[in-house]
Amino acid sequence: MVSRVIPVEVFDLVIFGGTGDLARRKILPGLYRRFLSGQMTSDSRIIGAARGELSDADFRKMVAESIAEFVPKGRHDPAIIEAFLSRLHYVAIDAKGEGGWDNLKSLMRPDVVRAFYFSVAPSLFGDIAARLNTHGVADAQSRIVVEKPFGRDLASAQALNATLAQQFAESQIYRIDHYLGKETVQNLMAVRFANILFEPLWKSEYIDHVQITVAETVSVEGRGAYYDKSGAMRDMVQNHMMQLLCLIAMEPPYHFDPDAVRDEKLKVIRALDPVRPEDIVRGQYLAGGGQGGYVAHSENPSSKTESYIAMKVNVSNWRWKGTPFYLRTGKRLRARTSEIAITFKEPPHSIFDDAEGWRENVLVIRLQPDEGMNLMVMIKEPGPGGMRLMQVPLDMSFAEALGDEAEDIPDAYERLIMDVIRGNQTLFMRGDEVEAAWAWTDPIINAWEGKGDKPQGYDPGTSGPEDALMLMHRDARRWREIR
């Protein structure tokens, strides 16, 4: 059964970049779903802000089209859609100038939560933050939400943090990473800390290794020029995958409290060893399947930016010393999947003759496309003829467990925006956490940029470069199949 819905406080939410792709595909349809569920109160308001000159009616029409396209048809209720649209307003705003700010201020109501979503380029964060205060649009309790990329290296992240800190307290800044809003990611904390079954085994004495995979089938076509300035390391590893690693490796916090959780995540990042060059594999997808390769899509014939990266990471603390974490992510791979696989060590002694039939116990947390978990365990193969072993999954799929109610589970953006309104920062990155991640990432990037190595080519529809297989094989381990 889906948990009961608890309405949040009345709010005014301003979405800067309110006509942009993220707002149209995720933020606004997600807010409609929260309104449909009863979590967003009927007297809350959403205000789109962007450069274009639109009327409220124009903006509402755009949002109605977004709902039609991005919300499942079974969740379309004409009366509720109309009620939701009536809560929408629009202001044309000049982020770097003075136009529109007084109009925006006039829409702000006293005694309601004020939240401001910066769905814009990071270069505009400082300008918008400053004008929110100088024009009196924000108050002392206001919250701002900033999207990634939060910097492209340590220096730029520190500069962004300093810029925002001039206008808002750290308790008012919500650095959003939508991976942390996924239901299964949060269930990872519940599995670890709400069950005595796993926590005693959650250490190097019992865990052989951990694999984190984020595989995509899409190319970078259409945004290649932008992607070529970041690459898989900056785009995925430094933020999304780092956060997943932290949730797996962190110590139990003293309480499920924002700063307590983030303190433990920060300790993990600071315990990461530098990564040796031989423990990193970088790749670029080649042309194939009727599509161009990365070089064509990036519009940069001499590009040395990776569309794939695999690496072996070590956490140097008492819990994890000796247990490697293998991370991989890439474009144009065999299948779209994101998962965390915790592989346990083999028993110290087997009492069964069928030793060749033995397989490791593996806890797999699936983040997409089918959110759920399964635990691979050994049982006796059914039938007569002795004790033959086989591996079977103890499987839990949200879609199967909840049936039609699975569609009511909030997606990541829905959950995180509601947490902003509640004032709960648990699932948002803190400034020192972001800087620590970049402090670990920068030397890795600087090392390969200094050598000028070009990433290894790999065929689309595969698992990535051949050298990535060797990264595991030399440790007598294998990657899980991407499927």
JSON list of C-alpha atoms in Angstrom, two decimals, residues 51 93-99 101 122-128 131:
[
{"chain": "A", "resi": 51, "resn": "ARG", "atom": "CA", "xyz": [12.74, 36.03, -20.32]},
{"chain": "A", "resi": 93, "resn": "ILE", "atom": "CA", "xyz": [12.00, 38.55, -15.71]},
{"chain": "A", "resi": 94, "resn": "ASP", "atom": "CA", "xyz": [15.44, 39.87, -16.58]},
{"chain": "A", "resi": 95, "resn": "ALA", "atom": "CA", "xyz": [17.85, 37.80, -14.51]},
{"chain": "A", "resi": 96, "resn": "LYS", "atom": "CA", "xyz": [20.74, 40.22, -15.07]},
{"chain": "A", "resi": 97, "resn": "GLY", "atom": "CA", "xyz": [18.71, 43.42, -15.08]},
{"chain": "A", "resi": 98, "resn": "GLU", "atom": "CA", "xyz": [15.89, 45.10, -13.19]},
{"chain": "A", "resi": 99, "resn": "GLY", "atom": "CA", "xyz": [12.93, 44.20, -15.38]},
{"chain": "A", "resi": 101, "resn": "TRP", "atom": "CA", "xyz": [11.37, 42.04, -10.23]},
{"chain": "A", "resi": 122, "resn": "PRO", "atom": "CA", "xyz": [24.72, 28.24, -13.02]},
{"chain": "A", "resi": 123, "resn": "SER", "atom": "CA", "xyz": [26.11, 31.51, -14.42]},
{"chain": "A", "resi": 124, "resn": "LEU", "atom": "CA", "xyz": [22.78, 33.11, -13.44]},
{"chain": "A", "resi": 125, "resn": "PHE", "atom": "CA", "xyz": [22.64, 31.81, -9.86]},
{"chain": "A", "resi": 126, "resn": "GLY", "atom": "CA", "xyz": [24.44, 34.80, -8.36]},
{"chain": "A", "resi": 127, "resn": "ASP", "atom": "CA", "xyz": [22.45, 37.41, -10.28]},
{"chain": "A", "resi": 128, "resn": "ILE", "atom": "CA", "xyz": [19.10, 35.87, -9.34]},
{"chain": "A", "resi": 131, "resn": "ARG", "atom": "CA", "xyz": [18.05, 40.38, -6.94]}
]
